[in-house]
PDB file of C-alpha atoms in Angstrom:
ATOM      1  CA  MET L   1       0.000   0.000   0.000  1.00  0.00           C
ATOM      2  CA  GLY L   2       1.622   3.216  -1.178  1.00  0.00           C
ATOM      3  CA  ILE L   3       1.571   6.670   0.344  1.00  0.00           C
ATOM      4  CA  SER L   4      -1.136   7.863  -2.051  1.00  0.00           C
ATOM      5  CA  SER L   5      -3.519   5.045  -1.113  1.00  0.00           C
ATOM      6  CA  THR L   6      -2.808   5.626   2.616  1.00  0.00           C
ATOM      7  CA  LEU L   7      -3.478   9.340   2.186  1.00  0.00           C
ATOM      8  CA  ARG L   8      -6.659   8.579   0.241  1.00  0.00           C
ATOM      9  CA  SER L   9      -7.822   6.250   3.061  1.00  0.00           C
ATOM     10  CA  ILE L  10      -7.215   8.980   5.625  1.00  0.00           C
ATOM     11  CA  ILE L  11      -8.947  11.641   3.531  1.00  0.00           C
ATOM     12  CA  ILE L  12     -12.003   9.406   3.188  1.00  0.00           C
ATOM     13  CA  GLY L  13     -11.858   7.737   6.612  1.00  0.00           C
ATOM     14  CA  VAL L  14     -11.650  10.842   8.802  1.00  0.00           C
ATOM     15  CA  PRO L  15     -14.848  12.491   7.476  1.00  0.00           C
ATOM     16  CA  VAL L  16     -16.704   9.153   7.520  1.00  0.00           C
ATOM     17  CA  GLY L  17     -15.620   8.525  11.125  1.00  0.00           C
ATOM     18  CA  PHE L  18     -16.568  12.064  12.121  1.00  0.00           C
ATOM     19  CA  LEU L  19     -19.980  11.697  10.463  1.00  0.00           C
ATOM     20  CA  PHE L  20     -20.562   8.354  12.199  1.00  0.00           C
ATOM     21  CA  PHE L  21     -19.575   9.769  15.612  1.00  0.00           C
ATOM     22  CA  ASN L  22     -21.772  12.870  15.218  1.00  0.00           C
ATOM     23  CA  GLN L  23     -24.813  11.278  13.615  1.00  0.00           C
ATOM     24  CA  VAL L  24     -24.938   7.585  14.523  1.00  0.00           C
ATOM     25  CA  GLY L  25     -23.226   6.970  17.848  1.00  0.00           C
ATOM     26  CA  TYR L  26     -20.177   6.109  19.868  1.00  0.00           C
ATOM     27  CA  VAL L  27     -18.957   4.064  22.840  1.00  0.00           C
ATOM     28  CA  ALA L  28     -18.478   5.747  26.236  1.00  0.00           C
ATOM     29  CA  ARG L  29     -17.415   4.679  29.710  1.00  0.00           C
ATOM     30  CA  VAL L  30     -19.980   4.972  32.509  1.00  0.00           C
ATOM     31  CA  GLU L  31     -18.573   6.327  35.757  1.00  0.00           C
ATOM     32  CA  GLY L  32     -20.065   6.192  39.231  1.00  0.00           C
ATOM     33  CA  VAL L  33     -22.874   4.418  41.044  1.00  0.00           C
ATOM     34  CA  SER L  34     -25.943   6.478  40.075  1.00  0.00           C
ATOM     35  CA  MET L  35     -27.253   3.910  37.565  1.00  0.00           C
ATOM     36  CA  GLN L  36     -26.683   0.783  39.667  1.00  0.00           C
ATOM     37  CA  PRO L  37     -27.702  -1.972  39.279  1.00  0.00           C
ATOM     38  CA  ALA L  38     -28.368  -1.491  35.524  1.00  0.00           C
ATOM     39  CA  LEU L  39     -24.884  -0.036  34.923  1.00  0.00           C
ATOM     40  CA  ASN L  40     -21.666  -0.553  36.880  1.00  0.00           C
ATOM     41  CA  PRO L  41     -23.041  -3.169  39.299  1.00  0.00           C
ATOM     42  CA  ASP L  42     -19.451  -4.092  40.200  1.00  0.00           C
ATOM     43  CA  LEU L  43     -17.312  -1.019  40.836  1.00  0.00           C
ATOM     44  CA  GLU L  44     -14.132  -2.968  40.138  1.00  0.00           C
ATOM     45  CA  GLN L  45     -14.911  -2.788  36.408  1.00  0.00           C
ATOM     46  CA  GLU L  46     -16.883   0.021  34.748  1.00  0.00           C
ATOM     47  CA  ASP L  47     -19.342  -0.575  31.933  1.00  0.00           C
ATOM     48  CA  TYR L  48     -18.910   0.855  28.453  1.00  0.00           C
ATOM     49  CA  VAL L  49     -22.144   1.538  26.568  1.00  0.00           C
ATOM     50  CA  PHE L  50     -23.056   2.308  22.969  1.00  0.00           C
ATOM     51  CA  LEU L  51     -24.639   5.757  22.860  1.00  0.00           C
ATOM     52  CA  ASN L  52     -26.993   5.932  19.901  1.00  0.00           C
ATOM     53  CA  ARG L  53     -27.341   9.509  18.631  1.00  0.00           C
ATOM     54  CA  TRP L  54     -29.478   8.494  15.652  1.00  0.00           C
ATOM     55  CA  VAL L  55     -32.528   7.436  17.689  1.00  0.00           C
ATOM     56  CA  VAL L  56     -32.807  10.754  19.569  1.00  0.00           C
ATOM     57  CA  ARG L  57     -32.429  13.102  16.590  1.00  0.00           C
ATOM     58  CA  ASP L  58     -36.219  13.516  16.286  1.00  0.00           C
ATOM     59  CA  LYS L  59     -36.737  13.701  20.103  1.00  0.00           C
ATOM     60  CA  ASN L  60     -38.541  10.346  20.110  1.00  0.00           C
ATOM     61  CA  ILE L  61     -37.767   9.712  23.781  1.00  0.00           C
ATOM     62  CA  ARG L  62     -39.764   7.141  25.758  1.00  0.00           C
ATOM     63  CA  ARG L  63     -40.239   6.465  29.444  1.00  0.00           C
ATOM     64  CA  GLY L  64     -37.589   4.006  30.586  1.00  0.00           C
ATOM     65  CA  ASP L  65     -34.950   5.053  28.045  1.00  0.00           C
ATOM     66  CA  ILE L  66     -31.458   5.535  29.455  1.00  0.00           C
ATOM     67  CA  VAL L  67     -30.214   8.813  27.972  1.00  0.00           C
ATOM     68  CA  THR L  68     -27.195  11.099  28.112  1.00  0.00           C
ATOM     69  CA  PHE L  69     -27.310  14.876  28.369  1.00  0.00           C
ATOM     70  CA  LYS L  70     -25.278  17.866  29.496  1.00  0.00           C
ATOM     71  CA  SER L  71     -25.719  18.553  33.187  1.00  0.00           C
ATOM     72  CA  PRO L  72     -27.932  21.612  33.795  1.00  0.00           C
ATOM     73  CA  LYS L  73     -25.778  22.425  36.853  1.00  0.00           C
ATOM     74  CA  PHE L  74     -22.332  21.706  35.359  1.00  0.00           C
ATOM     75  CA  PRO L  75     -22.499  22.065  31.525  1.00  0.00           C
ATOM     76  CA  ASN L  76     -19.045  20.517  31.018  1.00  0.00           C
ATOM     77  CA  GLN L  77     -20.292  17.281  32.609  1.00  0.00           C
ATOM     78  CA  LYS L  78     -22.320  14.622  30.783  1.00  0.00           C
ATOM     79  CA  LEU L  79     -24.847  12.616  32.778  1.00  0.00           C
ATOM     80  CA  ILE L  80     -26.549   9.302  32.058  1.00  0.00           C
ATOM     81  CA  LYS L  81     -30.004   8.719  33.598  1.00  0.00           C
ATOM     82  CA  ARG L  82     -33.307   6.921  33.024  1.00  0.00           C
ATOM     83  CA  VAL L  83     -36.331   8.828  31.682  1.00  0.00           C
ATOM     84  CA  ILE L  84     -39.094   8.545  34.295  1.00  0.00           C
ATOM     85  CA  GLY L  85     -41.623  11.041  32.950  1.00  0.00           C
ATOM     86  CA  LEU L  86     -42.447  12.907  29.752  1.00  0.00           C
ATOM     87  CA  SER L  87     -44.322  16.128  29.002  1.00  0.00           C
ATOM     88  CA  GLY L  88     -47.644  16.149  30.845  1.00  0.00           C
ATOM     89  CA  ASP L  89     -46.760  13.332  33.260  1.00  0.00           C
ATOM     90  CA  VAL L  90     -47.368  13.975  36.949  1.00  0.00           C
ATOM     91  CA  ILE L  91     -44.332  12.889  38.964  1.00  0.00           C
ATOM     92  CA  HIS L  92     -43.942  12.246  42.686  1.00  0.00           C
ATOM     93  CA  THR L  93     -40.476  13.671  43.285  1.00  0.00           C
ATOM     94  CA  ILE L  94     -37.857  12.566  45.804  1.00  0.00           C
ATOM     95  CA  GLY L  95     -36.543  15.620  47.649  1.00  0.00           C
ATOM     96  CA  TYR L  96     -37.250  18.179  44.923  1.00  0.00           C
ATOM     97  CA  ARG L  97     -38.682  21.549  45.987  1.00  0.00           C
ATOM     98  CA  LYS L  98     -42.184  20.404  44.915  1.00  0.00           C
ATOM     99  CA  GLN L  99     -43.376  16.993  46.080  1.00  0.00           C
ATOM    100  CA  ILE L 100     -45.632  16.548  43.042  1.00  0.00           C
ATOM    101  CA  LEU L 101     -44.858  18.125  39.683  1.00  0.00           C
ATOM    102  CA  GLN L 102     -46.264  18.038  36.154  1.00  0.00           C
ATOM    103  CA  VAL L 103     -43.498  17.743  33.562  1.00  0.00           C
ATOM    104  CA  PRO L 104     -43.627  20.832  31.278  1.00  0.00           C
ATOM    105  CA  ASP L 105     -43.954  20.653  27.474  1.00  0.00           C
ATOM    106  CA  GLU L 106     -40.808  19.622  25.577  1.00  0.00           C
ATOM    107  CA  GLN L 107     -39.165  18.407  28.808  1.00  0.00           C
ATOM    108  CA  CYS L 108     -38.697  15.139  30.676  1.00  0.00           C
ATOM    109  CA  TRP L 109     -37.937  13.922  34.209  1.00  0.00           C
ATOM    110  CA  VAL L 110     -34.775  11.821  34.579  1.00  0.00           C
ATOM    111  CA  GLU L 111     -33.478   9.836  37.551  1.00  0.00           C
ATOM    112  CA  GLY L 112     -30.620   7.519  38.373  1.00  0.00           C
ATOM    113  CA  ASP L 113     -31.598   3.944  39.220  1.00  0.00           C
ATOM    114  CA  HIS L 114     -29.647   4.121  42.509  1.00  0.00           C
ATOM    115  CA  THR L 115     -32.064   6.381  44.394  1.00  0.00           C
ATOM    116  CA  GLY L 116     -30.341   8.807  46.730  1.00  0.00           C
ATOM    117  CA  HIS L 117     -26.963   8.388  44.997  1.00  0.00           C
ATOM    118  CA  SER L 118     -27.693  10.377  41.849  1.00  0.00           C
ATOM    119  CA  MET L 119     -27.606  13.968  40.672  1.00  0.00           C
ATOM    120  CA  ASP L 120     -30.790  13.967  38.610  1.00  0.00           C
ATOM    121  CA  SER L 121     -34.113  15.773  38.153  1.00  0.00           C
ATOM    122  CA  ASN L 122     -34.688  15.497  41.900  1.00  0.00           C
ATOM    123  CA  THR L 123     -31.724  17.901  42.159  1.00  0.00           C
ATOM    124  CA  PHE L 124     -32.186  20.170  39.131  1.00  0.00           C
ATOM    125  CA  GLY L 125     -35.771  19.596  37.948  1.00  0.00           C
ATOM    126  CA  PRO L 126     -37.085  18.570  34.528  1.00  0.00           C
ATOM    127  CA  ILE L 127     -34.683  18.820  31.592  1.00  0.00           C
ATOM    128  CA  PRO L 128     -35.386  20.065  28.055  1.00  0.00           C
ATOM    129  CA  LEU L 129     -35.566  17.314  25.434  1.00  0.00           C
ATOM    130  CA  ASP L 130     -33.169  19.458  23.376  1.00  0.00           C
ATOM    131  CA  ILE L 131     -30.228  18.736  25.691  1.00  0.00           C
ATOM    132  CA  ILE L 132     -30.492  14.941  25.311  1.00  0.00           C
ATOM    133  CA  THR L 133     -27.561  13.855  23.160  1.00  0.00           C
ATOM    134  CA  ALA L 134     -27.953  10.065  22.908  1.00  0.00           C
ATOM    135  CA  LYS L 135     -29.712   6.938  24.132  1.00  0.00           C
ATOM    136  CA  ALA L 136     -27.693   4.121  25.706  1.00  0.00           C
ATOM    137  CA  THR L 137     -28.784   0.974  23.875  1.00  0.00           C
ATOM    138  CA  CYS L 138     -26.371  -1.740  24.994  1.00  0.00           C
ATOM    139  CA  ILE L 139     -23.390  -2.588  27.154  1.00  0.00           C
ATOM    140  CA  VAL L 140     -20.393  -3.350  24.922  1.00  0.00           C
ATOM    141  CA  TRP L 141     -17.700  -3.885  27.558  1.00  0.00           C
ATOM    142  CA  PRO L 142     -16.767  -5.922  29.554  1.00  0.00           C
ATOM    143  CA  PRO L 143     -17.658  -9.003  27.485  1.00  0.00           C
ATOM    144  CA  SER L 144     -19.237 -10.702  30.497  1.00  0.00           C
ATOM    145  CA  ARG L 145     -21.854  -7.893  30.550  1.00  0.00           C
ATOM    146  CA  TRP L 146     -22.712  -7.767  26.813  1.00  0.00           C
ATOM    147  CA  GLN L 147     -26.444  -7.071  26.690  1.00  0.00           C
ATOM    148  CA  ASN L 148     -29.128  -4.749  25.400  1.00  0.00           C
ATOM    149  CA  LEU L 149     -30.307  -2.262  28.011  1.00  0.00           C
ATOM    150  CA  ASP L 150     -33.866  -2.762  29.215  1.00  0.00           C
ATOM    151  CA  ASN L 151     -36.349   0.046  28.765  1.00  0.00           C
ATOM    152  CA  PHE L 152     -38.475   0.181  31.922  1.00  0.00           C
ATOM    153  CA  VAL L 153     -39.631   2.501  34.678  1.00  0.00           C
ATOM    154  CA  PRO L 154     -39.424   1.013  38.179  1.00  0.00           C
ATOM    155  CA  ASP L 155     -42.906   0.313  39.579  1.00  0.00           C
ATOM    156  CA  ASP L 156     -42.450   2.797  42.423  1.00  0.00           C
ATOM    157  CA  ARG L 157     -41.418   5.590  39.980  1.00  0.00           C
ATOM    158  CA  THR L 158     -44.271   5.316  37.455  1.00  0.00           C
ATOM    159  CA  PRO L 159     -45.903   8.699  36.751  1.00  0.00           C
ATOM    160  CA  LEU L 160     -49.009   9.256  38.871  1.00  0.00           C
ATOM    161  CA  ASN L 161     -51.226   9.878  35.837  1.00  0.00           C
ATOM    162  CA  SER L 162     -50.096   6.929  33.691  1.00  0.00           C
ATOM    163  CA  SER L 163     -52.495   4.094  32.970  1.00  0.00           C
ATOM    164  CA  SER L 164     -50.432   1.595  34.980  1.00  0.00           C
ATOM    165  CA  ALA L 165     -50.383   3.938  38.021  1.00  0.00           C
ATOM    166  CA  LEU L 166     -54.137   4.542  37.779  1.00  0.00           C
ATOM    167  CA  ALA L 167     -54.831   0.803  37.643  1.00  0.00           C
ATOM    168  CA  ALA L 168     -52.944   0.179  40.882  1.00  0.00           C
TER     169      ALA L 168
END
C-alpha cells in the first residue's frame, strides 16, 4: 500500500468517522454508582455503553430510556439517567422543591436507578428534550456484561397519571 492510497484512506476515513460519531453513535465509559444496578453493578470494572445519537435526533424519547445529556448544573459534565416522565406526566419527586410536579412541554424527568446516589431531576428539575444527546442501547464492555439495556420505569417511579399507576 503506497503513500497515495494511505493518504486517500485517511482523507475518506476521517470524514466518515466524524460523520458516524456525530450522527450515529459512539462508545463511552460509565462512571459512578448512580445507575446501579443497571450499569456498573461491580465497581471494580466500569461498563462501556453504545450511545446511539441516531434514535434521539427527532426527540422520540420514551419512558424508561437511558439517555445522556449535558448537566444543567455543570455544563461541562455529561450525565446518564433513566427517563421517568415525559411532558404532561405527573411525577412524585424525591426531595425536589415540589413533592408533586407536572413535567412541562418539551421536557422530561430523569433519575438515576440508585435512588439517593444520583444527581438527577430530583436535584435540578425537569430537563429540556433538546439537551439529550444520545440513548444508551447496549453494554459493549466488559464481554461478560454484553447485553441490550432494558427500557423500563421502576414500579415505584411510574408517573401518577399513567395508565399503569391509575390501575394500581
